[in-house]
Amino acid sequence: MTDGGLKSLTIVGGGTAGWMSAAMLSRALGPTVAITVVESDEIGTVGVGEATIPAIKLLNSFLGLDENDFLAATNGTIKLGIEFVDWHTVGQSYLHAFGPVGRPLGMASFHHYWMRRRLAGRDESLWDYSLNALAARAGKFDRLQTAGGGYLEGLVHAYHFDAALYAQYLRRYSEAQGVRRVEGRIVGVDQHPQTGFVTGLTLQDGRTVGGEFFIDCSGFRGLLIEETLHTGYDDWRGWLPMDSAIAVPCASATPLTPFTRSTARDAGWQWRIPLQHRTGNGHVFCSDYISAAEATEVLMRNLDGAPLAEPRQLKFTTGKRKRFWNKNVVAMGLASGFMEPLESTSIHLVQSALGRLIALFPNGDFNAVEIDEYNRQTALEYEYIRDFLILHYKATSREDTPFWRACKAMDIPDTLKARMALFAQSGRLFSQDEDLFKEASWIQVLIGQGVVPAATHPLTRVVTDAQLDEYMANIRQIMSRAIEGLPSHADFIARHCATGSRPAA
Ligand code: FAD
């Protein structure tokens, strides 16, 4: 390596992860490092990542993207959260809505006050205090920074988009930033004979592509991180046994809902992601309990429009690489690991890994201390998300199928066990730095899945019942006024970002 810093970086793969890496790194590094993306049209991409979480707006603003252009270019829509149908019991549903629930009062979180009233016998929904949940249920959206003249936070949104169009959009962006694209199938990887560092790639037509630093975005196979460096994989199927998905788009249905829907099925769950031009659907399942043919039949029976393509099967192993950064290779996207799309975390994991890589970007040499720190932080982030996903299965009351009985009975990681026990006891919940999902997310899924605390925080006693009644009524009133004034989601899209309404970016 040179002392003057890295001069070149090679990205293997041009799926969502490859082009996100190219866009973000070219923006961060400017002309100091020459970036090349090698991809093969013949191999293609997974192309089903269509739902995101609000942090993606940070990526867009870092790249300087205009939100309306971005949505128009990707057939995008607004996502205010995820509706979970039949997860707790058949016939019950709840939302994991983005944004806060209520407003803290004094030093205690809002949900403690909600629990105080509930323990006193009041039957009111936690989601009556979530602006996002109210807007989602009403099918409405607008860009609302605050409500009640700044008293409450406004709406917090993410996007649904067409994954293939998203990758193309980021490709155009990256190429305009000077990123070089090489089309071709990689058939050989050269390594330094002593260090094992990757030194170059050989393409099917004999061309070679060099590089000092490689980002492996080659998908599940992990062309560099696994097939070349044999890094190893932590298999988490014992906790998250899903191993397959069938995906199919269908014609749009009205109204255009501003949320993702996840409906529990007998041996898995089905996603529904509304875009401007179609609805994305998929059935994620565990092949120990249902065959691919049966899973396809369940999916096709539960579409809300005519199918627009043949159903496509994807197979995966839930888990993560033992090291995400090994020698001079960093794995991103599916090459780094995979957890089912229940909480739309994969694209975000690419974004946060890129942020971490930029923070720890090598200064000409590859330093073990920095690489270990990168791997430590990334592993923790994966583990926290893993626990959050397991919660959805473990905290079910369903016992109507062998799959759900097994989920309810399964042993869970000690970290999750401790969180669930603390919450069940007194509604307390703590999140760590690498924890992607914070208190508002955990409490919605815990309470939605039926984990209701036995006691509430003693600090809630600082207000009288009458004061609390007034406080809660005031929040409800501000929220209902804010919702009243919003346009429908479909009207918002038509007015600001309908596909074809804006010049191509
Ligand atoms: P891929 O899309 O597989 O791209 C791999 C790239 O590597 C391709 O360009 C390919 O051509 C190239 N390549 C491979 N081998 C070679 C070679 N030998 N030579 C040259 N090029 C090569 N994420 C979300 O955030 N939200 C969701 O809602 C969501 N839903 C999902 C549903 C399912 C069923 C699955 C499986 C995933 C989902 N994801 C979701 C994850 C998301 O799809 C991926 O994180 C994202 O698409 C990134 O994929 P990738 O770029 O890592 O891999």
Coordinates of C-alpha atoms and ligand atoms in Angstrom, one line a residue:
M1 CA 0.0 0.0 0.0
T2 CA 1.0 3.6 -0.5
D3 CA 1.6 6.1 2.3
G4 CA -0.2 8.8 0.4
G5 CA -3.6 7.1 0.8
L6 CA -5.5 4.8 -1.5
K7 CA -5.8 5.9 -5.1
S8 CA -8.3 3.3 -6.3
L9 CA -11.3 1.3 -5.1
T10 CA -13.1 -1.5 -7.0
I11 CA -16.7 -2.4 -6.3
V12 CA -17.8 -5.9 -7.4
G13 CA -21.5 -5.9 -8.3
G14 CA -24.0 -3.4 -9.5
G15 CA -27.1 -4.2 -7.5
T16 CA -28.6 -1.9 -4.9
A17 CA -25.5 -2.4 -2.7
G18 CA -23.0 -1.8 -5.5
W19 CA -24.6 1.4 -6.7
M20 CA -25.3 2.7 -3.2
S21 CA -21.6 2.2 -2.4
A22 CA -20.5 3.9 -5.6
A23 CA -22.8 6.9 -5.0
M24 CA -21.9 7.4 -1.4
L25 CA -18.2 6.8 -1.7
S26 CA -17.8 8.9 -4.8
R27 CA -19.6 11.7 -3.0
A28 CA -17.5 11.3 0.2
L29 CA -14.1 10.8 -1.5
G30 CA -14.5 13.1 -4.4
P31 CA -11.7 12.8 -7.1
T32 CA -9.1 11.5 -4.5
V33 CA -9.9 7.9 -5.2
A34 CA -10.8 6.4 -8.6
I35 CA -13.9 4.2 -8.3
T36 CA -14.7 1.3 -10.6
V37 CA -17.9 -0.8 -10.5
V38 CA -17.8 -4.2 -12.2
E39 CA -21.1 -5.8 -12.9
S40 CA -22.6 -8.5 -15.1
D41 CA -26.0 -7.9 -16.8
E42 CA -26.0 -11.6 -17.6
I43 CA -26.0 -12.5 -13.9
G44 CA -28.5 -9.8 -12.9
T45 CA -29.5 -8.6 -9.4
V46 CA -31.9 -9.7 -6.7
G47 CA -33.9 -6.6 -7.3
V48 CA -36.7 -7.1 -4.7
G49 CA -35.6 -4.6 -1.9
E50 CA -38.5 -2.1 -2.2
A51 CA -39.3 -0.9 1.4
T52 CA -37.0 1.3 3.4
I53 CA -36.8 3.1 6.8
P54 CA -36.6 6.8 7.5
A55 CA -32.8 6.9 7.8
I56 CA -32.6 6.7 4.0
K57 CA -33.5 10.4 3.9
L58 CA -30.1 11.1 5.4
L59 CA -28.4 9.2 2.5
N60 CA -30.5 11.2 0.0
S61 CA -29.6 14.5 1.6
F62 CA -25.9 13.5 1.7
L63 CA -26.1 12.8 -2.0
G64 CA -28.0 16.1 -2.6
L65 CA -31.0 14.3 -4.1
D66 CA -34.3 16.1 -4.6
E67 CA -37.0 14.0 -3.0
N68 CA -39.7 14.6 -5.6
D69 CA -37.2 13.7 -8.5
F70 CA -36.1 10.7 -6.6
L71 CA -39.7 9.4 -6.0
A72 CA -40.7 10.2 -9.6
A73 CA -37.7 8.3 -11.0
T74 CA -38.3 5.2 -8.9
N75 CA -42.1 5.0 -9.1
G76 CA -41.8 5.7 -5.3
T77 CA -44.4 6.1 -2.7
I78 CA -44.4 7.1 1.0
K79 CA -44.0 4.7 3.8
L80 CA -45.2 5.7 7.3
G81 CA -44.7 2.3 8.9
I82 CA -45.5 -1.4 8.7
E83 CA -48.9 -2.9 9.5
F84 CA -48.6 -6.4 11.1
V85 CA -51.7 -8.4 10.4
D86 CA -52.4 -11.7 12.2
W87 CA -49.0 -11.8 14.0
H88 CA -50.3 -11.8 17.5
T89 CA -53.5 -13.6 17.0
V90 CA -55.5 -14.2 13.8
G91 CA -57.8 -11.2 13.2
Q92 CA -55.7 -8.8 15.2
S93 CA -53.4 -6.1 13.7
Y94 CA -51.1 -3.4 14.8
L95 CA -48.7 -0.9 13.3
H96 CA -45.0 -0.3 13.8
A97 CA -45.3 3.3 12.8
F98 CA -42.2 5.5 12.4
G99 CA -41.7 8.6 14.6
P100 CA -42.5 9.1 18.2
V101 CA -45.5 7.8 20.2
G102 CA -47.0 10.7 22.2
R103 CA -44.8 13.2 23.9
P104 CA -42.6 12.6 27.0
L105 CA -43.9 14.1 30.2
G106 CA -41.3 15.0 32.7
M107 CA -38.5 12.4 32.9
A108 CA -40.6 9.4 31.9
S109 CA -41.4 8.2 28.4
F110 CA -44.9 8.6 27.1
H111 CA -45.8 4.9 27.1
H112 CA -45.4 4.8 30.9
Y113 CA -48.3 7.3 31.2
W114 CA -50.4 5.3 28.6
M115 CA -49.7 2.2 30.7
R116 CA -50.7 4.0 33.9
R117 CA -54.1 4.7 32.4
R118 CA -54.4 1.2 31.0
L119 CA -53.6 -0.4 34.3
A120 CA -56.3 1.8 35.8
G121 CA -58.8 0.1 33.4
R122 CA -58.9 2.6 30.5
D123 CA -59.2 0.9 27.1
E124 CA -57.4 3.1 24.6
S125 CA -55.0 2.3 21.8
L126 CA -51.4 3.3 22.0
W127 CA -51.6 4.1 18.3
D128 CA -54.1 6.9 19.0
Y129 CA -51.0 8.8 20.1
S130 CA -48.9 8.2 17.0
L131 CA -49.3 10.8 14.3
N132 CA -47.8 8.4 11.8
A133 CA -50.2 5.6 12.7
L134 CA -53.2 8.0 12.4
A135 CA -52.1 9.2 9.0
A136 CA -51.4 5.7 7.8
R137 CA -54.8 4.5 8.9
A138 CA -56.4 7.5 7.2
G139 CA -54.4 6.9 4.0
K140 CA -53.0 10.5 4.2
F141 CA -49.6 12.2 3.9
D142 CA -47.9 15.6 3.6
R143 CA -44.5 16.8 4.5
L144 CA -45.3 17.9 8.1
Q145 CA -42.4 19.0 10.2
T146 CA -44.4 19.6 13.4
A147 CA -47.9 19.6 14.7
G148 CA -49.7 21.9 17.2
G149 CA -47.4 24.8 16.4
G150 CA -44.2 22.8 17.3
Y151 CA -45.7 21.0 20.3
L152 CA -45.4 17.6 18.6
E153 CA -43.1 16.2 16.0
G154 CA -44.7 15.9 12.5
L155 CA -44.8 12.9 10.2
V156 CA -41.7 10.7 9.8
H157 CA -41.5 8.9 6.5
A158 CA -39.5 6.5 4.4
Y159 CA -40.1 5.2 0.9
H160 CA -41.3 2.3 -1.1
F161 CA -39.6 2.2 -4.5
D162 CA -38.8 0.0 -7.5
A163 CA -35.4 -1.6 -6.6
A164 CA -34.3 -1.9 -10.2
L165 CA -35.1 1.8 -10.9
Y166 CA -33.3 2.8 -7.7
A167 CA -30.1 1.0 -8.8
Q168 CA -30.4 2.7 -12.2
Y169 CA -30.9 6.1 -10.5
L170 CA -27.9 5.7 -8.3
R171 CA -25.9 4.5 -11.3
R172 CA -26.7 7.6 -13.3
Y173 CA -25.7 9.7 -10.2
S174 CA -22.4 7.8 -9.7
E175 CA -21.4 7.9 -13.3
A176 CA -22.0 11.7 -13.2
Q177 CA -19.6 11.8 -10.2
G178 CA -16.9 10.1 -12.3
V179 CA -17.4 6.4 -11.3
R180 CA -16.3 4.0 -14.1
R181 CA -18.5 1.1 -14.9
V182 CA -17.1 -2.2 -16.4
E183 CA -19.6 -4.7 -17.8
G184 CA -18.4 -8.3 -17.6
R185 CA -18.6 -11.5 -15.7
I186 CA -15.7 -12.1 -13.2
V187 CA -14.3 -15.6 -13.7
G188 CA -11.0 -15.2 -11.7
V189 CA -9.8 -13.4 -8.6
D190 CA -6.0 -12.8 -8.1
Q191 CA -4.5 -12.7 -4.6
H192 CA -1.1 -11.7 -3.3
P193 CA 0.8 -14.9 -2.8
Q194 CA 2.0 -14.0 0.7
T195 CA -0.7 -11.8 2.2
G196 CA -3.7 -13.2 0.4
F197 CA -4.9 -9.7 -0.3
V198 CA -7.0 -9.4 -3.5
T199 CA -5.0 -7.8 -6.3
G200 CA -7.2 -8.1 -9.3
L201 CA -10.2 -9.6 -11.2
T202 CA -10.2 -11.4 -14.5
L203 CA -13.3 -11.1 -16.7
Q204 CA -14.7 -13.8 -19.0
D205 CA -13.4 -12.0 -22.1
G206 CA -9.8 -11.9 -20.7
R207 CA -9.8 -8.3 -19.5
T208 CA -8.4 -7.6 -16.0
V209 CA -9.5 -5.0 -13.5
G210 CA -7.1 -4.1 -10.7
G211 CA -7.6 -2.3 -7.4
E212 CA -6.1 -1.6 -4.0
F213 CA -9.3 -1.9 -2.0
F214 CA -12.4 -4.0 -2.9
I215 CA -16.0 -3.7 -1.9
D216 CA -17.8 -7.0 -2.4
C217 CA -21.4 -6.3 -3.5
S218 CA -21.7 -9.6 -5.4
G219 CA -24.9 -10.8 -3.7
F220 CA -25.5 -13.9 -1.6
R221 CA -22.5 -15.8 -3.0
G222 CA -19.9 -13.3 -1.7
L223 CA -17.5 -13.7 -4.6
L224 CA -14.6 -12.1 -2.7
I225 CA -15.5 -12.3 1.0
E226 CA -16.5 -16.0 0.9
E227 CA -15.5 -17.7 -2.4
T228 CA -12.1 -16.2 -2.3
L229 CA -11.3 -15.4 1.3
H230 CA -13.4 -18.1 3.0
T231 CA -14.4 -15.8 5.8
G232 CA -17.1 -18.0 7.2
Y233 CA -20.7 -17.4 8.1
D234 CA -22.8 -17.3 11.3
D235 CA -26.0 -19.2 10.6
W236 CA -29.0 -17.8 12.5
R237 CA -31.6 -20.1 11.1
G238 CA -32.1 -21.6 14.6
W239 CA -33.8 -18.3 15.6
L240 CA -35.0 -17.0 12.3
P241 CA -35.9 -20.2 10.3
M242 CA -37.2 -18.5 7.2
D243 CA -35.2 -19.7 4.2
S244 CA -37.2 -18.8 1.1
A245 CA -39.4 -16.2 -0.5
I246 CA -41.7 -16.1 -3.6
A247 CA -42.0 -12.6 -5.1
V248 CA -44.6 -11.4 -7.6
P249 CA -45.8 -7.9 -8.6
C250 CA -49.5 -7.3 -9.2
A251 CA -51.7 -4.5 -10.5
S252 CA -52.3 -1.6 -8.1
A253 CA -55.3 -1.4 -5.9
T254 CA -56.9 1.7 -4.4
P255 CA -56.6 3.5 -2.1
L256 CA -52.8 3.9 -2.3
T257 CA -51.8 3.0 1.2
P258 CA -48.8 4.9 2.7
F259 CA -47.5 1.8 4.6
T260 CA -46.1 -1.7 4.0
R261 CA -48.3 -4.6 5.1
S262 CA -47.0 -7.8 6.6
T263 CA -49.6 -10.5 7.0
A264 CA -48.7 -13.6 8.9
R265 CA -49.4 -16.9 7.1
D266 CA -49.4 -20.5 8.3
A267 CA -45.6 -20.9 7.9
G268 CA -44.3 -17.4 7.3
W269 CA -45.7 -14.1 6.2
Q270 CA -46.6 -12.1 3.1
W271 CA -45.5 -8.6 2.2
R272 CA -47.4 -6.0 0.3
I273 CA -45.6 -2.9 -0.9
P274 CA -47.6 -0.4 -2.9
L275 CA -45.7 1.5 -5.6
Q276 CA -47.1 4.1 -8.1
H277 CA -47.4 1.7 -11.0
R278 CA -47.8 -1.7 -9.3
T279 CA -47.8 -3.5 -5.9
G280 CA -44.9 -5.6 -4.9
N281 CA -45.8 -8.9 -3.1
G282 CA -43.9 -11.7 -1.6
H283 CA -44.3 -14.7 0.7
V284 CA -41.4 -15.4 3.0
F285 CA -41.6 -18.9 4.4
C286 CA -39.8 -21.7 6.1
S287 CA -39.4 -24.7 3.8
D288 CA -39.5 -27.2 6.7
Y289 CA -43.2 -26.4 7.1
I290 CA -44.5 -25.6 3.6
S291 CA -43.4 -26.4 0.0
A292 CA -42.5 -23.8 -2.5
A293 CA -45.5 -24.8 -4.6
E294 CA -47.9 -24.4 -1.7
A295 CA -46.3 -21.1 -0.7
T296 CA -46.7 -19.8 -4.3
E297 CA -50.4 -20.9 -4.2
V298 CA -51.0 -19.0 -0.9
L299 CA -49.3 -15.9 -2.4
M300 CA -51.3 -16.0 -5.6
R301 CA -54.5 -16.5 -3.8
N302 CA -53.9 -13.4 -1.7
L303 CA -53.0 -10.7 -4.2
D304 CA -55.2 -7.6 -4.5
G305 CA -54.7 -7.2 -8.2
A306 CA -53.9 -9.3 -11.3
P307 CA -50.3 -10.7 -11.3
L308 CA -48.0 -8.8 -13.6
A309 CA -45.2 -11.4 -13.9
E310 CA -44.4 -15.0 -13.1
P311 CA -43.7 -15.7 -9.4
R312 CA -40.0 -15.9 -8.7
Q313 CA -38.3 -17.9 -5.9
L314 CA -35.4 -16.7 -3.8
K315 CA -33.5 -18.8 -1.3
F316 CA -31.4 -17.5 1.6
T317 CA -29.6 -18.4 4.8
T318 CA -30.2 -15.9 7.6
G319 CA -27.1 -14.9 9.3
K320 CA -23.9 -12.8 8.8
R321 CA -20.3 -13.2 7.7
K322 CA -17.9 -13.8 10.6
R323 CA -16.0 -10.8 9.4
F324 CA -17.5 -8.1 7.2
W325 CA -14.1 -6.6 6.5
N326 CA -11.4 -9.2 5.8
K327 CA -7.9 -8.1 4.5
N328 CA -8.6 -5.5 1.7
V329 CA -12.2 -6.6 1.1
V330 CA -15.3 -5.2 2.7
A331 CA -18.6 -7.0 2.1
M332 CA -21.8 -4.9 1.6
G333 CA -25.4 -5.9 1.0
L334 CA -26.3 -9.5 0.6
A335 CA -22.6 -10.5 0.4
S336 CA -22.3 -9.4 4.1
G337 CA -25.3 -11.4 5.4
F338 CA -29.0 -11.4 5.3
M339 CA -32.0 -11.1 7.5
E340 CA -35.5 -11.4 6.2
P341 CA -37.2 -8.2 5.0
L342 CA -39.7 -8.1 7.9
E343 CA -38.5 -4.6 9.1
S344 CA -36.9 -3.5 5.8
T345 CA -33.4 -3.4 7.2
S346 CA -31.2 -4.6 4.3
I347 CA -30.8 -1.4 2.4
H348 CA -30.3 0.4 5.6
L349 CA -27.5 -2.0 6.6
V350 CA -25.7 -1.0 3.4
Q351 CA -26.1 2.7 4.2
S352 CA -24.9 2.4 7.8
A353 CA -22.0 0.1 6.8
L354 CA -21.0 2.8 4.3
G355 CA -21.1 5.5 6.9
R356 CA -18.9 3.3 9.1
L357 CA -16.5 2.6 6.3
I358 CA -16.2 6.3 5.6
A359 CA -15.5 7.0 9.3
L360 CA -12.8 4.3 9.3
F361 CA -11.6 4.7 5.7
P362 CA -8.1 3.3 5.4
N363 CA -5.3 5.8 5.2
G364 CA -3.1 4.0 2.6
D365 CA -2.6 0.9 4.8
F366 CA -5.0 -1.7 6.3
N367 CA -4.8 -1.4 10.0
A368 CA -6.0 -4.3 12.1
V369 CA -7.3 -2.1 14.9
E370 CA -9.5 -0.1 12.6
I371 CA -10.7 -3.2 10.7
D372 CA -11.6 -4.9 14.1
E373 CA -13.5 -1.8 15.1
Y374 CA -15.5 -1.9 11.9
N375 CA -16.3 -5.5 12.4
R376 CA -17.2 -5.1 16.0
Q377 CA -19.7 -2.3 15.3
T378 CA -21.2 -4.0 12.3
A379 CA -21.7 -7.3 14.2
L380 CA -23.5 -5.5 17.0
E381 CA -25.8 -3.7 14.6
Y382 CA -26.7 -7.1 13.0
E383 CA -27.3 -8.7 16.4
Y384 CA -29.6 -5.9 17.6
I385 CA -31.7 -6.2 14.4
R386 CA -31.7 -10.0 14.7
D387 CA -33.2 -9.7 18.2
F388 CA -35.9 -7.2 17.1
L389 CA -36.9 -9.6 14.3
I390 CA -37.0 -12.6 16.6
L391 CA -39.3 -10.7 18.9
H392 CA -42.1 -10.7 16.2
Y393 CA -42.1 -14.5 16.2
K394 CA -41.4 -15.3 19.8
A395 CA -44.0 -12.9 21.3
T396 CA -47.0 -14.5 19.4
S397 CA -50.1 -15.9 21.0
R398 CA -50.7 -18.1 17.9
E399 CA -50.7 -21.8 18.3
D400 CA -52.9 -22.7 15.3
T401 CA -50.1 -24.2 13.1
P402 CA -46.9 -26.2 13.8
F403 CA -44.8 -23.3 12.6
W404 CA -46.3 -20.8 15.1
R405 CA -46.2 -23.3 17.9
A406 CA -42.5 -23.8 17.2
C407 CA -41.9 -20.0 17.1
K408 CA -43.7 -19.5 20.4
A409 CA -41.7 -22.3 22.1
M410 CA -38.3 -21.5 20.7
D411 CA -35.3 -20.5 22.8
I412 CA -34.1 -16.9 22.1
P413 CA -30.8 -15.1 22.6
D414 CA -30.1 -14.0 26.2
T415 CA -30.0 -10.3 25.0
L416 CA -33.6 -10.5 23.8
K417 CA -34.7 -12.5 26.8
A418 CA -33.4 -9.8 29.2
R419 CA -35.1 -7.0 27.2
M420 CA -38.4 -8.8 27.1
A421 CA -38.3 -9.6 30.8
L422 CA -37.4 -6.0 31.8
F423 CA -40.2 -4.6 29.7
A424 CA -42.8 -7.2 30.9
Q425 CA -41.9 -6.2 34.5
S426 CA -42.2 -2.5 34.3
G427 CA -42.3 -1.2 30.8
R428 CA -38.6 -0.1 30.8
L429 CA -36.6 -0.3 27.7
F430 CA -33.1 0.8 26.9
S431 CA -31.4 1.0 23.5
Q432 CA -27.7 1.2 22.7
D433 CA -25.7 3.2 20.1
E434 CA -25.7 0.4 17.5
D435 CA -29.3 -0.4 18.1
L436 CA -31.1 0.7 15.0
F437 CA -34.6 0.4 16.5
K438 CA -35.1 2.7 19.5
E439 CA -37.7 2.8 22.2
A440 CA -40.7 3.8 20.1
S441 CA -40.2 0.9 17.7
W442 CA -39.7 -1.7 20.5
I443 CA -42.7 -0.7 22.5
Q444 CA -45.0 -0.8 19.5
V445 CA -43.9 -4.3 18.5
L446 CA -43.9 -5.5 22.2
I447 CA -47.3 -4.1 22.9
G448 CA -48.7 -5.0 19.5
Q449 CA -47.5 -8.6 20.1
G450 CA -49.3 -8.7 23.4
V451 CA -46.4 -8.1 25.8
V452 CA -48.1 -5.6 28.2
P453 CA -46.1 -4.6 31.3
A454 CA -47.3 -5.6 34.8
A455 CA -46.4 -2.2 36.3
T456 CA -45.5 1.3 35.2
H457 CA -42.8 3.8 36.0
P458 CA -43.1 5.4 39.5
L459 CA -42.3 8.8 38.1
T460 CA -45.7 8.8 36.4
R461 CA -47.2 9.6 39.8
V462 CA -45.9 13.2 39.6
V463 CA -49.1 14.2 37.8
T464 CA -52.7 13.8 39.0
D465 CA -55.3 11.8 37.1
A466 CA -57.0 15.1 36.0
Q467 CA -53.7 16.6 34.8
L468 CA -53.0 13.4 32.8
D469 CA -56.5 13.3 31.3
E470 CA -55.9 16.9 30.1
Y471 CA -52.5 16.1 28.7
M472 CA -53.6 13.1 26.8
A473 CA -56.7 14.8 25.4
N474 CA -54.6 17.7 24.2
I475 CA -52.3 15.4 22.3
R476 CA -55.2 13.6 20.7
Q477 CA -56.8 16.9 19.7
I478 CA -53.6 18.3 18.1
M479 CA -53.1 15.0 16.2
S480 CA -56.7 14.8 14.9
R481 CA -56.5 18.4 13.7
A482 CA -53.2 17.7 12.0
I483 CA -54.6 14.6 10.2
E484 CA -57.8 16.5 9.1
G485 CA -55.7 19.0 7.1
L486 CA -53.7 16.4 5.2
P487 CA -54.3 15.4 1.6
S488 CA -54.6 11.7 0.7
H489 CA -51.4 9.8 -0.1
A490 CA -52.5 9.5 -3.8
D491 CA -53.1 13.2 -4.0
F492 CA -49.7 14.0 -2.5
I493 CA -48.0 11.8 -5.1
A494 CA -50.1 13.2 -8.0
R495 CA -49.2 16.8 -6.9
H496 CA -45.5 16.4 -6.2
C497 CA -43.9 13.3 -7.6
A498 CA -45.9 11.3 -10.1
T499 CA -43.7 9.3 -12.4
G500 CA -43.4 11.1 -15.7
S501 CA -44.4 14.4 -14.2
R502 CA -40.8 15.6 -13.8
P503 CA -37.8 15.7 -16.1
A504 CA -35.6 12.6 -15.8
A505 CA -32.8 13.0 -13.3
Ligands
FAD1 P1 -27.6 -8.3 -5.8 O1 -28.8 -7.6 -6.1 O2 -27.6 -9.8 -5.9 O3 -26.5 -7.8 -6.8 C1 -25.3 -8.5 -7.0 C2 -24.5 -7.9 -8.1 O4 -23.3 -8.6 -8.2 C3 -25.2 -7.9 -9.5 O5 -24.9 -6.7 -10.1 C4 -24.4 -9.1 -10.2 O6 -24.4 -8.9 -11.6 C5 -23.0 -8.9 -9.6 N1 -22.2 -10.1 -9.7 C6 -22.3 -11.3 -9.0 N2 -21.4 -12.2 -9.4 C7 -20.7 -11.5 -10.4 C8 -19.6 -11.9 -11.3 N3 -19.1 -13.2 -11.2 N4 -19.2 -11.0 -12.2 C9 -19.7 -9.8 -12.3 N5 -20.7 -9.4 -11.5 C10 -21.2 -10.2 -10.6 N6 -34.1 -4.9 1.5 C11 -34.8 -3.8 2.0 O7 -34.1 -2.9 2.5 N7 -36.1 -3.7 1.9 C12 -36.9 -4.7 1.4 O8 -38.1 -4.6 1.4 C13 -36.2 -5.9 1.0 N8 -36.9 -7.0 0.5 C14 -36.2 -8.1 0.2 C15 -37.0 -9.3 -0.1 C16 -36.3 -10.5 -0.4 C17 -37.0 -11.7 -0.7 C18 -34.9 -10.5 -0.5 C19 -34.1 -11.7 -0.8 C20 -34.2 -9.3 -0.2 C21 -34.8 -8.2 0.2 N9 -34.1 -7.0 0.5 C22 -34.8 -5.9 1.0 C23 -32.7 -7.0 0.4 C24 -32.3 -6.2 -0.8 O9 -32.9 -6.8 -1.9 C25 -30.8 -6.3 -1.0 O10 -30.2 -5.9 0.2 C26 -30.4 -5.4 -2.0 O11 -31.0 -5.6 -3.2 C27 -28.9 -5.5 -2.2 O12 -28.6 -6.6 -3.0 P2 -27.1 -6.7 -3.5 O13 -26.8 -5.5 -4.3 O14 -26.3 -6.9 -2.3 O15 -27.1 -8.0 -4.3

